[in-house]
Amino acid sequence: MKRFILLSIILSLSLTYAAITNASIVNVSNTAFINMSWDSSTTKAYIDGAAGNPDVTIQVCGDLLSDVQNKYAKFVYRTGNITGFQNIAKEPSTEYTQLSTCAGTCCVGSANFNFNSLWAVYPAYAYALVSSDTTFDETDTFVMIPLRSWLRGYYQTNDVEASYNQANGNITLQITGVKSWTGSAYATNSEDYPYFQIGVCTPNNAKSYYWECTGGYSGASRGTSYSVHTGVVAPPDTSIAYRYSVINGLGVRFCIGPDPSITSVSLNPSTQNAGGKVNVTVSIRNDGNVDITQTFNVTVSVDGSDVQNLTVSGGLAAYTSTTRSFNLSTGAYSSGTHTVAARISPTTIADCDASNNQSSATLTLNPSYLVRMFINGTENNTFPDAGRPYNISINVSDTDGNPGNGILVRIYEDNGINIFAPIQKISSSPNRGLKAVAYGESTTDSNGIVNFTIIPTGNKLYTSQYAYTQIDQYVGNYSLYIEVFNATTGEELQQTNGTALIDQFDIVLSNYTARTPNADEMHTFYADNHDDYVQLMSEFIYNMFSTISGWLVE
């Protein structure tokens, strides 16, 4: 939506049907086209001989010399076919000049015909008003003077496009400021005269007055709001119409129609570990002045591949917004940055501004780590029995497929049979106890693998036989699990199970009670690192348990 009236392009006038072809502001000495500057210091007007302006006059050209020679002409403020005009130049005793000096099919006015300091105060594409006599009225010929010679500046207005009323087809036009070109910069023009010729129009190159207007006012004032008809009432959402708000011949285009747009894509979180969920929220707006009445869709993509369609049912009223959200699973994406983009899907809805139909956000994914466990050579996470040694192999890799070289692997047993700190109830009001936590840790090799032996101890207090103790209310549950860490910083690394993020790799113990090996199983298991202290440590443990029993009261 434009809040400033910019100088719009004015196409050269092609008047194949009219005798008068064009008009210009020209230098008296050489008939060169002149763009007029505003005198900001003294007269506060566009006048001859000030602000770098030479002495100027009017030039009018026709198909034939007879079309213009000895005709009478004046400079005026005008807007298209809106009735009314404002004189802005004069000879010493008249508001017009006679076109008596000619060359080819063009004639110029008197050198004494000058812009008036009390009239020519505002920027404009001025008009030449040409008459065969000295009585000027609406039946005479109005010729808009194009960009090659104009009174340079622009107007500030309200947001005309946003003021459009679908029900009656009117816009509101209010001049809030004027900027005039001084020859070196735009300056604030605070002159306050009712000289504004305003309208809502469309360009028509076939007309000498150029602007075809559906409504307007002559003699408008700055600061006053004018309701002007556009000629477009209750439009559908399948078409758009362009109109211009025009002030003293200077027009700025605005659109009548819907404008489906994506205002933002937000990610929560915007930085996530690969495999985690990201909430994607798309803000959708109809930034147009016409209601969208039909359902439409928004397509969301990641790195150019579509992943989700979001539906806006029932359309969207003019200048209203809505949001649509979904959870994006990131398990399929590598670490690094990714572009999450949303766009308006193809539709029959018309669009005043297709440039705002999409938006995007950057998602940063950090690698997650996948832990795989092999028990006695078979991938599994379940130990059958407590009190039994198992050879396990832990394989760690990241979500980019790289082996987890040098990762610290820590395997925990919470509330097992812990010699150092056996679990115990401390008080019942409140419930307090001593939780036993045991863990072993080692780092992976260059292939992301570490092998060792563990012996889950279980705990009979968690069997039905000892349910009456309600030990879990004092120290929590029994559990086995694996966590992984950066061996250098000690930072815990995020794990994934391949489809979602997990806090830890959980291990199951089927039987919390130690089972004595049968005859066929006795002394058949060879532990990893058997001779590197596993066998020796088992003897120490056995001796320790025996010693503990000897100390405790029976």
XYZ file of C-alpha atoms in Angstrom, residues 10-435:
426
model
C 2.953 9.606 -18.270
C 2.874 8.210 -21.753
C 3.307 10.547 -24.674
C -0.022 11.711 -26.015
C -1.008 10.311 -29.391
C -3.940 12.318 -30.694
C -4.649 10.975 -34.154
C -8.189 12.358 -34.103
C -7.437 15.870 -32.735
C -6.003 18.936 -34.357
C -3.914 19.917 -31.339
C -1.228 17.285 -30.692
C 0.735 18.451 -27.633
C 1.768 21.315 -25.393
C 4.899 22.136 -23.415
C 6.588 24.544 -21.047
C 9.484 25.974 -23.075
C 12.416 28.343 -22.693
C 11.565 31.717 -24.246
C 15.003 32.005 -25.832
C 15.259 28.601 -27.548
C 11.938 26.740 -27.034
C 13.736 23.957 -25.114
C 11.478 21.932 -22.832
C 11.735 23.066 -19.215
C 11.059 21.185 -15.994
C 10.156 23.832 -13.452
C 11.675 24.025 -9.957
C 10.039 25.547 -6.890
C 11.368 28.746 -5.367
C 11.567 27.820 -1.682
C 13.123 31.079 -0.472
C 10.907 33.971 -1.600
C 7.839 33.385 -3.715
C 7.146 29.766 -2.666
C 6.047 29.072 -6.224
C 7.119 27.699 -9.610
C 7.979 30.959 -11.367
C 10.158 32.185 -14.185
C 13.640 33.379 -13.319
C 13.839 31.759 -9.867
C 15.159 28.439 -8.471
C 17.168 27.963 -11.669
C 14.167 28.408 -13.960
C 14.674 30.467 -17.146
C 12.068 32.780 -18.603
C 9.434 30.372 -19.957
C 6.262 30.459 -21.991
C 3.726 28.055 -23.448
C 4.134 26.097 -26.704
C 1.257 24.329 -28.435
C 1.601 22.111 -31.517
C -0.980 20.845 -33.979
C -1.329 18.668 -37.010
C -1.416 21.838 -39.081
C -0.163 25.320 -38.363
C -3.691 26.625 -38.721
C -4.738 24.422 -35.810
C -2.775 26.563 -33.345
C -1.699 29.857 -34.946
C -3.229 32.915 -33.255
C -5.201 30.743 -30.854
C -5.324 31.730 -27.208
C -3.795 29.550 -24.476
C -3.196 29.467 -20.742
C -1.537 27.201 -18.161
C -3.945 25.647 -15.663
C -4.188 23.032 -12.943
C -6.548 20.311 -14.146
C -7.229 16.612 -13.746
C -8.544 14.841 -16.839
C -12.222 15.255 -17.543
C -13.096 16.560 -14.042
C -14.908 19.835 -14.532
C -12.999 22.864 -13.299
C -9.520 24.320 -13.533
C -7.203 26.784 -11.820
C -5.228 29.443 -13.705
C -1.510 29.383 -12.865
C 0.094 31.852 -15.341
C -0.628 35.275 -16.800
C 0.584 38.174 -18.860
C 0.680 41.485 -17.013
C -3.000 42.222 -17.685
C -4.490 38.887 -18.834
C -4.583 35.234 -17.710
C -3.772 34.006 -21.196
C -1.452 34.589 -24.138
C -1.877 34.519 -27.890
C 0.028 31.874 -29.878
C 1.420 34.231 -32.487
C 5.069 33.206 -32.917
C 5.251 29.987 -34.888
C 7.711 27.511 -36.382
C 6.531 24.484 -38.308
C 3.206 23.488 -36.778
C 4.045 24.791 -33.278
C 3.386 28.235 -31.854
C 4.514 29.860 -28.624
C 3.014 32.515 -26.406
C 4.375 35.856 -25.393
C 7.641 36.159 -23.481
C 5.633 38.127 -20.921
C 3.442 35.105 -20.182
C 4.787 33.889 -16.831
C 3.846 31.541 -14.042
C 2.146 33.505 -11.289
C 3.602 33.476 -7.777
C 0.153 33.355 -6.156
C -1.194 30.561 -8.361
C 1.596 28.227 -9.521
C 2.375 27.037 -6.011
C 1.950 23.249 -6.318
C 3.599 20.446 -8.342
C 1.692 19.299 -11.398
C 1.531 17.925 -14.832
C 0.078 21.229 -15.907
C -2.491 21.550 -18.676
C -2.615 23.872 -21.639
C -6.116 25.242 -22.160
C -6.468 26.339 -25.799
C -9.339 28.446 -27.166
C -10.170 30.212 -30.390
C -11.261 33.249 -28.360
C -10.479 34.874 -25.029
C -13.421 33.268 -23.251
C -12.190 29.978 -21.766
C -14.597 27.294 -20.632
C -15.115 23.508 -20.534
C -15.819 23.356 -24.259
C -12.270 24.408 -25.094
C -9.345 22.001 -25.533
C -7.423 20.771 -22.490
C -4.017 19.261 -23.266
C -2.020 17.651 -20.488
C 1.647 18.617 -20.580
C 3.769 15.457 -20.159
C 6.839 14.596 -18.112
C 9.283 16.440 -20.376
C 8.126 19.776 -18.920
C 6.324 19.837 -15.625
C 6.223 21.401 -12.181
C 8.358 18.956 -10.266
C 7.277 17.505 -6.936
C 4.879 14.994 -5.396
C 1.986 14.662 -2.994
C 1.592 12.772 0.253
C -1.826 11.279 0.929
C -3.668 8.829 3.091
C -3.518 5.152 2.103
C -5.930 5.476 -0.793
C -5.950 1.789 -1.675
C -6.828 0.785 1.867
C -9.700 3.264 1.963
C -11.621 1.519 -0.821
C -15.200 0.628 0.154
C -16.449 -2.513 -1.581
C -20.102 -1.690 -0.963
C -20.254 1.750 -2.628
C -17.092 1.701 -4.762
C -15.636 4.866 -3.225
C -12.174 5.698 -1.967
C -11.154 8.456 0.415
C -8.508 10.894 -0.804
C -6.844 13.323 1.587
C -3.760 15.384 0.804
C -1.536 15.234 3.873
C 1.611 16.848 2.515
C 3.291 18.401 -0.515
C 6.917 18.106 -1.570
C 8.364 20.409 -4.231
C 11.682 20.143 -6.067
C 13.920 23.154 -5.457
C 16.498 22.260 -8.080
C 18.649 20.354 -5.604
C 16.264 18.606 -3.183
C 12.651 18.030 -2.290
C 11.385 20.598 0.213
C 8.204 20.750 2.271
C 5.628 22.923 0.554
C 3.299 24.375 3.188
C 1.359 26.738 0.935
C -2.347 26.464 1.631
C -4.647 27.261 -1.266
C -7.713 25.409 -2.616
C -6.028 24.772 -5.949
C -6.087 20.986 -6.010
C -7.846 19.260 -8.891
C -8.367 15.675 -7.747
C -9.915 12.558 -9.232
C -9.964 8.792 -9.519
C -9.030 8.026 -13.073
C -7.588 5.676 -15.684
C -5.173 6.779 -18.395
C -6.396 7.205 -21.953
C -3.735 8.021 -24.531
C -6.374 8.811 -27.129
C -7.534 11.850 -25.194
C -5.630 15.115 -25.003
C -6.647 15.468 -21.366
C -5.285 11.917 -20.770
C -7.132 11.054 -17.561
C -10.607 9.477 -17.803
C -12.071 9.956 -14.332
C -15.085 8.421 -12.622
C -15.215 11.035 -9.891
C -13.340 14.009 -8.530
C -13.309 17.564 -7.248
C -12.067 20.915 -8.459
C -10.665 23.376 -5.947
C -9.965 20.820 -3.239
C -7.995 21.721 -0.116
C -5.229 19.935 1.731
C -6.235 18.128 4.928
C -9.825 17.563 3.815
C -11.045 14.030 3.115
C -12.878 13.586 -0.165
C -14.965 10.562 -1.084
C -14.397 9.761 -4.742
C -16.113 7.078 -6.814
C -13.953 4.478 -8.569
C -16.614 2.963 -10.815
C -16.014 -0.474 -9.257
C -18.730 -1.712 -6.887
C -18.905 -5.105 -5.096
C -16.168 -6.742 -7.188
C -15.637 -10.547 -7.121
C -12.427 -12.074 -5.779
C -11.545 -13.374 -9.252
C -10.651 -10.042 -10.852
C -8.729 -6.862 -10.128
C -9.075 -3.308 -11.420
C -6.434 -0.590 -11.491
C -7.241 3.039 -10.853
C -5.153 6.149 -10.246
C -5.571 8.753 -7.562
C -4.729 11.962 -9.437
C -3.866 15.377 -8.018
C -3.192 18.220 -10.439
C -2.444 15.698 -13.172
C -0.016 13.621 -11.064
C -1.322 10.089 -10.662
C -0.424 7.052 -8.592
C -1.872 3.662 -9.375
C -3.779 1.652 -6.806
C -5.381 -1.746 -7.052
C -8.946 -2.801 -6.369
C -8.974 -6.495 -5.608
C -7.816 -9.184 -3.197
C -4.170 -9.703 -2.313
C -3.536 -13.126 -0.743
C -0.124 -12.964 0.876
C 2.236 -14.803 3.215
C 3.445 -12.340 5.824
C 5.754 -14.640 7.750
C 6.916 -18.177 8.471
C 7.936 -18.801 12.078
C 9.701 -21.863 13.457
C 9.628 -23.070 17.035
C 12.361 -23.869 17.680
C 14.341 -22.393 14.809
C 17.365 -24.449 15.896
C 16.686 -28.128 16.502
C 18.458 -31.448 16.576
C 17.912 -33.591 13.508
C 14.989 -35.903 14.126
C 13.170 -33.462 16.378
C 9.834 -31.798 15.770
C 9.586 -28.166 14.679
C 6.320 -26.252 14.877
C 5.841 -24.310 11.656
C 3.406 -21.382 11.814
C 2.452 -19.577 8.617
C 0.866 -16.127 8.855
C -1.531 -15.522 5.968
C -3.121 -12.192 5.122
C -5.495 -10.762 2.578
C -3.657 -7.484 2.082
C -6.143 -6.374 -0.529
C -9.280 -4.260 -0.285
C -11.653 -6.930 -1.628
C -12.819 -9.956 0.371
C -11.581 -13.407 -0.615
C -14.695 -15.573 -0.525
C -13.330 -18.913 -1.713
C -11.218 -21.498 0.072
C -7.545 -21.515 -0.842
C -4.417 -23.436 0.112
C -0.907 -22.634 1.243
C 1.933 -25.002 0.316
C 4.920 -25.410 2.630
C 8.234 -26.716 1.333
C 11.625 -27.550 2.779
C 14.555 -26.807 0.482
C 12.141 -26.684 -2.446
C 10.361 -29.976 -1.785
C 6.713 -29.708 -0.752
C 5.927 -31.206 2.639
C 2.527 -29.842 3.715
C -0.669 -28.234 2.415
C -2.529 -25.841 4.703
C -6.125 -24.863 3.987
C -7.808 -21.501 4.578
C -11.461 -22.478 4.468
C -14.079 -19.927 3.510
C -11.619 -17.307 2.319
C -10.351 -14.213 4.121
C -11.891 -10.761 4.468
C -10.045 -7.694 3.212
C -7.125 -6.641 5.427
C -7.512 -9.561 7.817
C -5.012 -12.240 8.801
C -5.003 -15.822 9.995
C -2.421 -18.459 10.865
C -2.010 -22.143 10.128
C 0.432 -24.468 11.931
C 1.762 -27.991 11.777
C 4.621 -30.014 13.226
C 7.490 -30.733 10.873
C 9.491 -33.892 11.496
C 13.158 -33.323 10.720
C 14.301 -36.939 10.689
C 14.859 -36.924 6.938
C 17.167 -33.901 6.892
C 20.890 -33.579 7.436
C 22.466 -31.147 9.845
C 23.000 -27.585 8.665
C 20.628 -24.867 7.452
C 17.381 -25.502 5.589
C 14.864 -23.139 4.034
C 11.273 -23.609 5.139
C 9.074 -21.674 2.698
C 5.340 -21.100 2.363
C 3.539 -19.942 -0.768
C 0.000 -19.351 -1.933
C -1.023 -22.386 -3.982
C -2.371 -21.864 -7.530
C -5.914 -20.518 -7.370
C -8.520 -18.550 -9.324
C -8.283 -15.740 -6.779
C -7.031 -12.534 -8.372
C -3.956 -10.931 -6.865
C -3.077 -7.255 -6.596
C 0.515 -8.031 -5.635
C 2.019 -11.412 -6.497
C 5.374 -10.424 -4.997
C 4.147 -11.099 -1.454
C 2.791 -14.588 -2.137
C 5.572 -16.356 -0.294
C 7.826 -16.075 2.708
C 10.447 -18.265 4.318
C 12.476 -18.915 7.443
C 15.777 -20.629 8.084
C 15.875 -23.825 10.098
C 19.190 -24.867 11.632
C 19.599 -28.552 12.419
C 22.314 -29.866 14.680
C 23.260 -33.533 14.370
C 21.637 -36.077 16.666
C 23.129 -39.409 17.621
C 21.793 -42.896 17.024
C 22.807 -45.568 19.547
C 22.629 -49.243 18.596
C 23.333 -51.991 21.114
C 24.390 -55.565 20.367
C 24.094 -58.130 23.171
C 26.355 -61.140 22.701
C 26.585 -60.306 18.996
C 22.855 -59.761 18.346
C 21.268 -56.316 18.099
C 18.927 -56.143 21.033
C 18.076 -53.967 24.035
C 16.805 -56.685 26.400
C 18.765 -58.608 29.006
C 17.036 -61.872 30.006
C 18.395 -62.280 33.543
C 19.981 -60.297 36.339
C 23.305 -61.430 37.767
C 24.512 -62.699 34.423
C 27.438 -61.211 32.443
C 26.794 -59.978 28.894
C 29.160 -58.825 26.187
C 27.739 -55.689 24.639
C 28.828 -53.620 21.701
C 27.662 -49.987 21.501
C 27.636 -48.424 18.033
C 27.197 -44.616 17.853
C 26.659 -42.616 14.637
C 25.247 -39.170 13.897
C 22.229 -38.379 11.732
C 24.494 -37.462 8.826
C 25.740 -41.062 8.775
C 29.136 -40.319 10.310
C 30.581 -42.696 12.942
C 30.630 -41.228 16.446
C 34.384 -41.152 16.881
C 35.526 -40.444 20.454
C 32.026 -40.258 21.922
C 31.767 -40.877 25.654
C 29.248 -43.687 26.220
C 27.783 -43.992 29.705
C 25.588 -46.958 30.708
C 23.549 -46.557 33.879
C 21.848 -48.854 36.331
C 19.538 -47.006 38.710
C 18.491 -48.726 41.935
C 20.246 -52.011 41.246
C 22.275 -54.024 43.743
C 24.833 -51.395 44.652
C 27.469 -52.391 47.218
C 28.657 -48.855 47.871
C 25.219 -47.296 48.383
C 22.456 -49.861 48.743
C 19.003 -48.339 48.214
C 17.207 -47.662 51.453
C 14.180 -45.976 52.962
C 15.034 -42.951 55.089
C 11.677 -41.507 56.143
C 7.967 -41.702 55.402
C 6.983 -38.124 56.117
C 7.870 -37.011 53.585
C 8.910 -40.060 51.601
C 12.672 -40.010 51.332
C 15.227 -42.622 50.473
C 18.709 -43.205 49.148
C 18.726 -43.832 45.423
